[in-house]
């Protein structure tokens, strides 16, 4: 079973001391995708803004196998439930053999964490078209889950 | 069921009274089909990759249609004089339209001819008895739209996923034009013992029959008999009792269909009319008494084997990877956020209808029963989580846009008041106080801590911290005072208190889903689950006022926090707080 890899605060460690902009806090982890496949995700956090890079082993017709997708998002907090949600909007070019045919694919990332749990889990949901972030998905949301420690 | 068909017919015939009495015999069947039988598909079910077993979601759905559903439709097409009820979720029609249009066309034809009643009360096979009514309302509206879109008549009969049934469904059915409730016989007998069924019951303003249990009625020259020929998962008939978790063996077996067909032909020869439930009700409603329905708790159709709703709300099945509390509490969290997003969009004048509708659809799918029971594997639990997290993302996105539209950085959203105002109100927290009582916790090697807060007169917050450990079973008993009266709410009636008398029932214990989280502890004290923190079944008993909750699915090494509210006051006070916690939560965003 694939397991986690954390490179917490790597960006901060390597940051130039006299840079004005604060260096992003980073997390890298590996997710299981529909149990059998996997994805590597790197998240850069600046406050609650996220920059996300996701590399997926298999594209399931909504991305190329092995594709690396990039996008931005937010860290959403639900304090009344002690839940956090990592979100991002990722874009992929068309996969002609997939359900979207010649259309590009918009892939919404949503990963939740309960309290201080090491584990996060959630979804990568594909929608047909450019910058389409709701509607009936092109296929079932891909199921993501892993076990990761929180940053120090 | 069908193996007993011949015996059942012989028995019925032997009981027929003397000649000269007009004998009417009706045979009905409800085929319950669930396209989400293996929610998300079989990928990852086996420990090692296996191409024969690793079928994705669509492949498993297609097998259900081709191997089990289509053969049943074909059987009835072959016998135009036979009627039958086919129950399915609205989502089923969408899939037929997308990938099996010929099957849909045949179903439509037989439904329009009146031969098949296509029964549907929810878009997804979701655990609606465990959530606020709004989630079901959105789901039912989707089903209605799906039937209209695909030009399939929606039956007036109601049967539901896992046989979910509840008293308050009567009013919702009447409001929406449904007429005939099929109440599972075991959910009835579990509560009142195994008594003969009446031919027809009055259920509020609609009718009810006991599903799976025959009935008879003799009065003067009238001699009516009702028999059931099938009342089970529809997937099992044409496949020889195999289910889609065995995809390599889940195949259409013509001999199995033939055996059932022969049984019905025999019945027909003996004078039975093979009809839909609706046709049966039409035939008898003006000629038999409408029996009174005794008090009935909400539940599911096999309470003996599933320990009521526990199997979906904390009870462990046979596979690893089950996460009942995480799955169900996430569904509750997404409900709250969507309700708040609806309010925010309305206040801001933001047109987010399409986005919100798509999120409600995802929530319905995410609340599917199979994500936490009966025997979900990891992939099914993650199906629930995946759909709910995406619904949550969309809802939060709408709230962000509504705030921007209104020019507000921080807002309080109060769905009960329909308001979104600037500011950031404190969460439902208070000052630490001494314990009102000590719950009795059995958590193996895990440490359990309690913390009490006062939120105002008679309103307390109880936090149970469950530390990391290896025990996967956590059992907590809340001490109560034994009173005959038990107060709670019923599924699909969030605004109405329901009061039951323990002495009206024969069971020793019963598991309650508590759709708004509320149950009485006696002597004016009430327990309320904060469902986004803890959403487990509540066990009540006839002989004790205690309430027990358990989670047998907490993963090794993981900790958890359960949050409850305790109210000392009137039941109305408690209901108002339960609403504020679980139905229309005020959120600061």
PDB file of C-alpha atoms in Angstrom, chain A residues 1 3 31-37 48 58 60 74-83 85-89 108-112 114-125 127 132-147, chain B residues 39-41 43-50 54 56-58 61 91 323 325-326 329-330 333 336-337 354-355 358 361-362 365 377-380 382-383 385-387 389-390 392-394 396-397 400 427 530 532-534 558-561 585 587-589:
ATOM      1  CA  UNK A   1       0.000   0.000   0.000  1.00  0.00           C
ATOM      2  CA  UNK A   3       1.747   5.643   1.976  1.00  0.00           C
ATOM      3  CA  UNK A  31      -3.064   9.743  -2.390  1.00  0.00           C
ATOM      4  CA  UNK A  32      -4.683   6.501  -3.380  1.00  0.00           C
ATOM      5  CA  UNK A  33      -7.020   7.052  -6.329  1.00  0.00           C
ATOM      6  CA  UNK A  34      -9.953   4.644  -6.498  1.00  0.00           C
ATOM      7  CA  UNK A  35      -7.798   2.427  -4.265  1.00  0.00           C
ATOM      8  CA  UNK A  36      -5.696   0.925  -7.083  1.00  0.00           C
ATOM      9  CA  UNK A  37      -4.072   4.038  -8.554  1.00  0.00           C
ATOM     10  CA  UNK A  48      -5.583  30.286   2.932  1.00  0.00           C
ATOM     11  CA  UNK A  58      -3.940   6.927 -14.444  1.00  0.00           C
ATOM     12  CA  UNK A  60      -9.498   7.482 -16.157  1.00  0.00           C
ATOM     13  CA  UNK A  74      -8.290  27.584  -1.015  1.00  0.00           C
ATOM     14  CA  UNK A  75      -8.033  26.052   2.384  1.00  0.00           C
ATOM     15  CA  UNK A  76     -11.597  26.178   3.648  1.00  0.00           C
ATOM     16  CA  UNK A  77     -12.279  25.885   7.352  1.00  0.00           C
ATOM     17  CA  UNK A  78     -15.360  24.565   9.124  1.00  0.00           C
ATOM     18  CA  UNK A  79     -14.576  25.423  12.729  1.00  0.00           C
ATOM     19  CA  UNK A  80     -17.921  24.249  14.085  1.00  0.00           C
ATOM     20  CA  UNK A  81     -17.066  20.747  12.882  1.00  0.00           C
ATOM     21  CA  UNK A  82     -13.293  20.952  13.268  1.00  0.00           C
ATOM     22  CA  UNK A  83     -12.915  20.112   9.587  1.00  0.00           C
ATOM     23  CA  UNK A  85     -11.131  21.257   3.217  1.00  0.00           C
ATOM     24  CA  UNK A  86      -8.363  21.632   0.645  1.00  0.00           C
ATOM     25  CA  UNK A  87      -9.852  22.764  -2.645  1.00  0.00           C
ATOM     26  CA  UNK A  88      -8.338  23.466  -6.029  1.00  0.00           C
ATOM     27  CA  UNK A  89      -9.412  23.925  -9.605  1.00  0.00           C
ATOM     28  CA  UNK A 108     -12.165  19.961  -8.950  1.00  0.00           C
ATOM     29  CA  UNK A 109     -10.094  18.807  -5.997  1.00  0.00           C
ATOM     30  CA  UNK A 110     -11.742  18.571  -2.569  1.00  0.00           C
ATOM     31  CA  UNK A 111      -9.894  16.882   0.302  1.00  0.00           C
ATOM     32  CA  UNK A 112     -11.142  16.980   3.851  1.00  0.00           C
ATOM     33  CA  UNK A 114     -11.164  15.823  10.471  1.00  0.00           C
ATOM     34  CA  UNK A 115      -9.567  17.614  13.371  1.00  0.00           C
ATOM     35  CA  UNK A 116      -5.920  16.736  13.717  1.00  0.00           C
ATOM     36  CA  UNK A 117      -6.255  13.438  11.891  1.00  0.00           C
ATOM     37  CA  UNK A 118      -3.314  12.442   9.767  1.00  0.00           C
ATOM     38  CA  UNK A 119      -5.622  11.181   7.085  1.00  0.00           C
ATOM     39  CA  UNK A 120      -7.209  13.268   4.367  1.00  0.00           C
ATOM     40  CA  UNK A 121      -9.747  12.005   1.877  1.00  0.00           C
ATOM     41  CA  UNK A 122     -12.057  13.357  -0.747  1.00  0.00           C
ATOM     42  CA  UNK A 123     -12.509  13.713  -4.449  1.00  0.00           C
ATOM     43  CA  UNK A 124     -11.212  14.774  -7.813  1.00  0.00           C
ATOM     44  CA  UNK A 125     -14.335  15.516  -9.817  1.00  0.00           C
ATOM     45  CA  UNK A 127     -16.468  18.290 -15.510  1.00  0.00           C
ATOM     46  CA  UNK A 132     -16.700  24.284 -15.531  1.00  0.00           C
ATOM     47  CA  UNK A 133     -16.905  23.671 -11.786  1.00  0.00           C
ATOM     48  CA  UNK A 134     -20.351  22.228 -11.203  1.00  0.00           C
ATOM     49  CA  UNK A 135     -23.061  20.274 -12.958  1.00  0.00           C
ATOM     50  CA  UNK A 136     -23.266  16.560 -13.641  1.00  0.00           C
ATOM     51  CA  UNK A 137     -19.702  15.227 -13.516  1.00  0.00           C
ATOM     52  CA  UNK A 138     -18.198  13.609 -16.589  1.00  0.00           C
ATOM     53  CA  UNK A 139     -17.808  10.482 -14.503  1.00  0.00           C
ATOM     54  CA  UNK A 140     -18.070   9.618 -10.842  1.00  0.00           C
ATOM     55  CA  UNK A 141     -15.741  11.658  -8.651  1.00  0.00           C
ATOM     56  CA  UNK A 142     -12.397   9.929  -8.348  1.00  0.00           C
ATOM     57  CA  UNK A 143     -11.981   8.794  -4.744  1.00  0.00           C
ATOM     58  CA  UNK A 144      -8.857  10.038  -3.025  1.00  0.00           C
ATOM     59  CA  UNK A 145      -7.526   9.065   0.339  1.00  0.00           C
ATOM     60  CA  UNK A 146      -4.299   8.778   2.179  1.00  0.00           C
ATOM     61  CA  UNK A 147      -2.692   9.107   5.560  1.00  0.00           C
TER      62      UNK A 147
ATOM     63  CA  UNK B  39     -21.495   2.200  -4.934  1.00  0.00           C
ATOM     64  CA  UNK B  40     -18.535   3.291  -7.009  1.00  0.00           C
ATOM     65  CA  UNK B  41     -17.832  -0.136  -8.449  1.00  0.00           C
ATOM     66  CA  UNK B  43     -12.231  -1.434  -8.088  1.00  0.00           C
ATOM     67  CA  UNK B  44     -10.064  -2.348  -5.131  1.00  0.00           C
ATOM     68  CA  UNK B  45     -12.497  -4.836  -3.608  1.00  0.00           C
ATOM     69  CA  UNK B  46     -10.030  -7.688  -3.729  1.00  0.00           C
ATOM     70  CA  UNK B  47      -6.737  -7.436  -1.911  1.00  0.00           C
ATOM     71  CA  UNK B  48      -4.713  -7.869  -5.081  1.00  0.00           C
ATOM     72  CA  UNK B  49      -5.516  -6.367  -8.485  1.00  0.00           C
ATOM     73  CA  UNK B  50      -7.750  -8.645 -10.508  1.00  0.00           C
ATOM     74  CA  UNK B  54     -11.813  -4.682 -10.701  1.00  0.00           C
ATOM     75  CA  UNK B  56     -15.466   0.357 -12.377  1.00  0.00           C
ATOM     76  CA  UNK B  57     -18.716   2.015 -11.376  1.00  0.00           C
ATOM     77  CA  UNK B  58     -20.277   2.024 -14.829  1.00  0.00           C
ATOM     78  CA  UNK B  61     -24.115  -0.633 -13.112  1.00  0.00           C
ATOM     79  CA  UNK B  91     -30.682   7.960 -10.909  1.00  0.00           C
ATOM     80  CA  UNK B 323     -15.903   4.530   8.406  1.00  0.00           C
ATOM     81  CA  UNK B 325     -19.093   8.104  11.623  1.00  0.00           C
ATOM     82  CA  UNK B 326     -16.846   9.901   9.162  1.00  0.00           C
ATOM     83  CA  UNK B 329     -21.073  13.168   9.766  1.00  0.00           C
ATOM     84  CA  UNK B 330     -19.631  14.462   6.496  1.00  0.00           C
ATOM     85  CA  UNK B 333     -21.741  18.835   7.346  1.00  0.00           C
ATOM     86  CA  UNK B 336     -25.518  22.467   6.679  1.00  0.00           C
ATOM     87  CA  UNK B 337     -23.231  24.157   4.215  1.00  0.00           C
ATOM     88  CA  UNK B 354     -27.575  25.419 -11.214  1.00  0.00           C
ATOM     89  CA  UNK B 355     -24.523  25.078  -8.980  1.00  0.00           C
ATOM     90  CA  UNK B 358     -25.747  19.993  -8.794  1.00  0.00           C
ATOM     91  CA  UNK B 361     -27.524  15.920  -6.392  1.00  0.00           C
ATOM     92  CA  UNK B 362     -24.012  15.048  -5.264  1.00  0.00           C
ATOM     93  CA  UNK B 365     -25.502  10.304  -4.041  1.00  0.00           C
ATOM     94  CA  UNK B 377     -15.818  -2.090   1.522  1.00  0.00           C
ATOM     95  CA  UNK B 378     -13.401   0.802   1.445  1.00  0.00           C
ATOM     96  CA  UNK B 379     -14.415   1.874  -2.057  1.00  0.00           C
ATOM     97  CA  UNK B 380     -18.020   2.375  -1.029  1.00  0.00           C
ATOM     98  CA  UNK B 382     -14.943   6.567  -0.168  1.00  0.00           C
ATOM     99  CA  UNK B 383     -17.778   6.925  -2.708  1.00  0.00           C
ATOM    100  CA  UNK B 385     -16.880  10.764   1.131  1.00  0.00           C
ATOM    101  CA  UNK B 386     -15.988  11.783  -2.429  1.00  0.00           C
ATOM    102  CA  UNK B 387     -19.483  12.921  -3.335  1.00  0.00           C
ATOM    103  CA  UNK B 389     -16.643  16.628  -0.262  1.00  0.00           C
ATOM    104  CA  UNK B 390     -17.465  17.829  -3.759  1.00  0.00           C
ATOM    105  CA  UNK B 392     -19.164  20.790   0.260  1.00  0.00           C
ATOM    106  CA  UNK B 393     -16.693  22.474  -2.110  1.00  0.00           C
ATOM    107  CA  UNK B 394     -19.455  23.777  -4.356  1.00  0.00           C
ATOM    108  CA  UNK B 396     -18.524  26.915   0.056  1.00  0.00           C
ATOM    109  CA  UNK B 397     -17.771  28.403  -3.335  1.00  0.00           C
ATOM    110  CA  UNK B 400     -17.716  32.985  -1.080  1.00  0.00           C
ATOM    111  CA  UNK B 427     -19.804  29.251  17.546  1.00  0.00           C
ATOM    112  CA  UNK B 530     -24.153  17.390  16.728  1.00  0.00           C
ATOM    113  CA  UNK B 532     -21.365  16.834  11.861  1.00  0.00           C
ATOM    114  CA  UNK B 533     -19.318  15.495  14.805  1.00  0.00           C
ATOM    115  CA  UNK B 534     -21.148  12.312  15.704  1.00  0.00           C
ATOM    116  CA  UNK B 558      -7.161   7.408  14.754  1.00  0.00           C
ATOM    117  CA  UNK B 559      -8.831   9.558  17.385  1.00  0.00           C
ATOM    118  CA  UNK B 560     -12.243  11.161  17.265  1.00  0.00           C
ATOM    119  CA  UNK B 561     -14.331  13.817  18.976  1.00  0.00           C
ATOM    120  CA  UNK B 585     -27.174  25.798  11.565  1.00  0.00           C
ATOM    121  CA  UNK B 587     -22.638  29.613  10.363  1.00  0.00           C
ATOM    122  CA  UNK B 588     -19.927  32.247  10.445  1.00  0.00           C
ATOM    123  CA  UNK B 589     -18.039  32.331   7.189  1.00  0.00           C
TER     124      UNK B 589
END
